[in-house]
CSV table of C-alpha atoms and ligand atoms in Angstrom, one decimal:
chain,number,residue,atom,x,y,z
A,1,MET,CA,-29.3,-33.8,-108.8
A,2,THR,CA,-29.8,-37.5,-107.5
A,3,ASN,CA,-32.6,-38.4,-104.7
A,4,ASN,CA,-32.0,-41.4,-102.5
A,5,ASN,CA,-35.5,-41.5,-101.6
A,6,ASN,CA,-36.2,-44.5,-103.1
A,7,THR,CA,-33.7,-46.1,-101.7
A,8,LEU,CA,-36.0,-45.7,-97.5
A,9,GLU,CA,-37.8,-49.4,-97.1
A,10,ARG,CA,-38.7,-51.1,-94.2
A,11,GLY,CA,-36.8,-50.4,-90.7
A,12,ASP,CA,-36.1,-47.0,-91.9
A,13,ALA,CA,-37.8,-43.7,-89.6
A,14,LEU,CA,-37.3,-40.1,-91.3
A,15,ILE,CA,-36.3,-37.7,-88.8
A,16,VAL,CA,-38.2,-34.3,-89.4
A,17,VAL,CA,-36.4,-32.0,-86.7
A,18,ASP,CA,-37.6,-29.0,-85.5
A,19,VAL,CA,-39.4,-27.3,-88.7
A,20,GLN,CA,-40.9,-24.3,-87.2
A,21,ASN,CA,-41.6,-21.3,-88.1
A,22,ASP,CA,-39.3,-19.6,-84.8
A,23,PHE,CA,-36.5,-21.3,-87.1
A,24,CYS,CA,-37.6,-20.5,-90.2
A,25,PRO,CA,-37.4,-16.1,-91.4
A,26,GLY,CA,-39.5,-14.1,-90.0
A,27,GLY,CA,-38.9,-16.6,-86.6
A,28,ALA,CA,-38.2,-15.8,-83.2
A,29,LEU,CA,-34.2,-17.8,-84.3
A,30,PRO,CA,-34.9,-17.3,-87.9
A,31,VAL,CA,-31.8,-19.8,-89.5
A,32,LYS,CA,-31.2,-17.7,-93.3
A,33,GLU,CA,-33.3,-20.0,-95.5
A,34,GLY,CA,-35.0,-22.8,-93.0
A,35,ASP,CA,-38.5,-22.9,-95.0
A,36,LYS,CA,-36.3,-24.3,-98.4
A,37,ILE,CA,-35.6,-27.4,-96.6
A,38,VAL,CA,-39.2,-28.0,-97.0
A,39,PRO,CA,-40.1,-28.9,-99.9
A,40,PHE,CA,-37.7,-31.2,-100.7
A,41,ILE,CA,-38.1,-33.0,-96.7
A,42,ASN,CA,-42.0,-32.5,-98.6
A,43,ARG,CA,-40.8,-35.2,-101.4
A,44,TRP,CA,-38.7,-37.9,-98.8
A,45,ILE,CA,-42.2,-37.6,-96.4
A,46,ALA,CA,-44.0,-38.4,-100.0
A,47,ALA,CA,-41.7,-41.3,-100.3
A,48,ALA,CA,-41.5,-42.9,-96.6
A,49,VAL,CA,-45.4,-42.7,-96.6
A,50,ALA,CA,-45.6,-44.5,-100.3
A,51,LYS,CA,-43.7,-47.5,-98.7
A,52,GLY,CA,-45.1,-47.4,-94.9
A,53,VAL,CA,-42.0,-46.0,-93.4
A,54,PRO,CA,-42.9,-43.8,-89.6
A,55,VAL,CA,-42.3,-40.3,-90.4
A,56,TYR,CA,-41.2,-39.4,-86.6
A,57,ALA,CA,-41.5,-34.7,-86.0
A,58,LEU,CA,-39.9,-33.2,-83.7
A,59,ARG,CA,-40.9,-29.8,-81.5
A,60,ASP,CA,-39.3,-27.7,-79.5
A,61,TRP,CA,-41.4,-26.5,-77.0
A,62,HIS,CA,-40.9,-24.9,-74.0
A,63,PRO,CA,-42.3,-22.9,-71.3
A,64,ASN,CA,-41.9,-19.2,-70.5
A,65,GLY,CA,-39.0,-17.9,-68.9
A,66,HIS,CA,-36.6,-21.7,-70.3
A,67,ILE,CA,-33.4,-22.1,-69.1
A,68,SER,CA,-32.5,-22.0,-72.6
A,69,PHE,CA,-33.2,-18.7,-73.0
A,70,ARG,CA,-31.1,-15.2,-72.3
A,71,GLU,CA,-33.0,-14.0,-69.6
A,72,ARG,CA,-31.8,-17.3,-67.5
A,73,GLY,CA,-28.7,-16.5,-68.5
A,74,GLY,CA,-28.5,-19.4,-71.4
A,75,PRO,CA,-27.8,-18.8,-75.8
A,76,TRP,CA,-30.7,-18.4,-76.7
A,77,PRO,CA,-33.6,-15.2,-77.7
A,78,PRO,CA,-37.2,-16.7,-76.5
A,79,HIS,CA,-38.6,-19.0,-79.4
A,80,CYS,CA,-40.7,-21.8,-79.5
A,81,ILE,CA,-43.3,-21.2,-76.8
A,82,GLN,CA,-45.4,-23.7,-76.1
A,83,ASP,CA,-48.7,-23.4,-78.2
A,84,SER,CA,-47.7,-19.6,-80.3
A,85,MET,CA,-47.6,-19.0,-83.2
A,86,GLY,CA,-42.8,-19.8,-83.6
A,87,ALA,CA,-43.5,-23.2,-82.0
A,88,ARG,CA,-45.7,-24.4,-84.2
A,89,LEU,CA,-44.4,-26.5,-87.5
A,90,HIS,CA,-44.6,-25.6,-91.0
A,91,PRO,CA,-47.6,-24.7,-92.6
A,92,ASP,CA,-46.4,-25.5,-95.5
A,93,LEU,CA,-44.6,-29.3,-94.2
A,94,LYS,CA,-47.1,-32.2,-94.9
A,95,LEU,CA,-46.6,-34.8,-92.3
A,96,PRO,CA,-49.3,-37.7,-92.7
A,97,ASP,CA,-52.0,-37.9,-89.8
A,98,SER,CA,-49.7,-41.2,-89.0
A,99,ALA,CA,-47.0,-38.3,-88.4
A,100,ILE,CA,-45.6,-39.0,-84.4
A,101,ILE,CA,-44.1,-36.0,-82.9
A,102,VAL,CA,-42.1,-35.6,-80.7
A,103,THR,CA,-41.7,-32.9,-77.3
A,104,LYS,CA,-38.6,-31.5,-76.4
A,105,GLY,CA,-37.1,-28.9,-74.2
A,106,ALA,CA,-40.8,-29.0,-72.6
A,107,CYS,CA,-38.5,-28.9,-69.0
A,108,PHE,CA,-38.2,-25.4,-67.3
A,109,ASP,CA,-35.0,-26.2,-66.2
A,110,GLN,CA,-33.5,-28.5,-68.4
A,111,ASP,CA,-33.2,-28.2,-72.4
A,112,GLN,CA,-33.4,-31.2,-74.8
A,113,ILE,CA,-30.8,-30.3,-78.1
A,114,SER,CA,-31.3,-34.4,-79.3
A,115,ALA,CA,-34.1,-35.5,-80.1
A,116,PHE,CA,-33.1,-38.7,-77.9
A,117,ASP,CA,-32.5,-37.0,-75.5
A,118,GLN,CA,-34.7,-38.0,-72.2
A,119,THR,CA,-38.0,-38.4,-75.1
A,120,GLY,CA,-37.9,-42.7,-75.6
A,121,LEU,CA,-37.5,-42.2,-78.3
A,122,ALA,CA,-34.5,-44.7,-79.5
A,123,GLN,CA,-36.3,-47.1,-77.1
A,124,GLN,CA,-39.9,-46.2,-79.4
A,125,LEU,CA,-37.6,-47.0,-82.6
A,126,ARG,CA,-35.9,-50.0,-81.3
A,127,LYS,CA,-39.3,-51.5,-80.6
A,128,GLU,CA,-40.6,-50.5,-84.3
A,129,GLY,CA,-37.9,-52.0,-85.7
A,130,ILE,CA,-36.4,-49.3,-87.3
A,131,LYS,CA,-31.8,-49.8,-87.9
A,132,ARG,CA,-31.4,-47.3,-89.7
A,133,LEU,CA,-32.4,-43.0,-89.9
A,134,TRP,CA,-33.4,-40.5,-92.8
A,135,VAL,CA,-33.0,-37.0,-90.2
A,136,GLY,CA,-33.2,-33.7,-91.9
A,137,GLY,CA,-34.5,-30.1,-90.2
A,138,LEU,CA,-33.4,-27.6,-88.5
A,139,ALA,CA,-31.6,-26.8,-86.9
A,140,GLU,CA,-28.0,-28.1,-88.9
A,141,ASP,CA,-25.8,-27.0,-86.2
A,142,VAL,CA,-27.6,-27.3,-83.5
A,143,CYS,CA,-30.5,-30.5,-83.0
A,144,VAL,CA,-30.2,-31.7,-86.0
A,145,LEU,CA,-26.6,-32.1,-85.3
A,146,ALA,CA,-26.9,-33.3,-81.5
A,147,THR,CA,-29.9,-36.0,-83.1
A,148,VAL,CA,-27.4,-37.0,-85.9
A,149,LEU,CA,-24.3,-37.8,-83.0
A,150,ASP,CA,-27.0,-39.2,-80.5
A,151,GLY,CA,-28.8,-41.8,-83.4
A,152,ARG,CA,-24.9,-42.8,-84.2
A,153,LYS,CA,-24.1,-43.4,-80.0
A,154,GLU,CA,-28.1,-45.8,-80.2
A,155,GLY,CA,-26.2,-47.4,-82.7
A,156,PHE,CA,-28.8,-46.6,-85.6
A,157,GLU,CA,-26.9,-46.3,-89.0
A,158,THR,CA,-27.5,-43.3,-89.4
A,159,MET,CA,-28.2,-40.0,-92.5
A,160,LEU,CA,-28.3,-35.9,-92.9
A,161,ILE,CA,-30.4,-35.0,-96.3
A,162,GLY,CA,-27.9,-32.4,-97.0
A,163,ASN,CA,-30.2,-30.4,-98.7
A,164,ALA,CA,-33.0,-31.4,-95.7
A,165,THR,CA,-31.0,-29.2,-93.8
A,166,ARG,CA,-29.4,-25.7,-93.0
A,167,PRO,CA,-27.6,-24.3,-90.1
A,168,ILE,CA,-27.9,-20.7,-87.7
A,169,THR,CA,-24.2,-20.0,-88.6
A,170,TYR,CA,-22.3,-20.7,-91.6
A,171,GLU,CA,-19.3,-21.5,-89.9
A,172,GLY,CA,-21.4,-23.8,-87.6
A,173,GLY,CA,-23.2,-26.2,-90.4
A,174,GLU,CA,-20.3,-26.8,-92.0
A,175,LYS,CA,-18.1,-28.3,-88.8
A,176,ALA,CA,-21.1,-30.2,-87.9
A,177,ARG,CA,-21.3,-31.4,-90.8
A,178,GLN,CA,-17.7,-32.9,-90.4
A,179,GLU,CA,-18.4,-34.2,-87.3
A,180,MET,CA,-21.2,-35.8,-88.9
A,181,GLN,CA,-19.1,-37.3,-90.9
A,182,ASP,CA,-16.6,-38.4,-89.2
A,183,ALA,CA,-18.5,-40.0,-87.1
A,184,GLY,CA,-20.0,-42.5,-89.9
A,185,VAL,CA,-23.1,-40.4,-91.1
A,186,ARG,CA,-23.8,-40.3,-95.1
A,187,VAL,CA,-24.6,-37.0,-96.5
A,188,VAL,CA,-27.3,-38.0,-99.4
A,189,PHE,CA,-29.3,-36.5,-101.2
B,1,LIG,C1,-32.8,-25.0,-81.5
B,1,LIG,C2,-31.5,-23.6,-81.3
B,1,LIG,C3,-32.4,-24.1,-80.1
B,1,LIG,C4,-32.6,-26.1,-82.7
B,1,LIG,C5,-33.8,-25.3,-80.2
B,1,LIG,O1,-33.7,-26.7,-83.0
B,1,LIG,O2,-32.1,-26.4,-83.8
B,1,LIG,N1,-31.4,-24.3,-81.9
B,1,LIG,N2,-33.4,-24.4,-79.4
B,2,LIG,ZN1,-35.5,-24.2,-78.5
């Protein structure tokens, strides 16, 4: 299989979305084969480090009783509770010390599905001269979808790493991938 990670260059950023224990098998909101993406993401991380391309790692980071939880009428079981094991990044994920951790979903009364929703990420990327985003992570039909679409809206050329993401539902994944491609996102492997 061709691997486009040798095409990383200055002006690119690698965006790793929510590769956390709760989104992997055995977690509170497991994505089927969510953990299978880790080796692929690690290859991209290694390529990014070799090229001096910055790595941004998102994490879903909810307080107890968060608005997105079913107990408050939201769609999800409790997940990614701040400082819990479930909220930790997957233990096999090989982030460099230079990785920039971006936290979202930490407000009690508000969810942040997209990495760009009130995180300051777009401004930070522009300040660093970033023009292109390479995105992988979990889940393809929720936070990855929202992040990739917002990345386009913010004016970044955006690539989805096709084997470095998995959806919560199969149908959701099919729909998400179509939506991303319709928005001008290129799927790479
Ligand atoms: C996510 C559901 C709830 C995600 C976060 O990271 O895709 N999904 N919170
Ligand atoms: Zn969440």
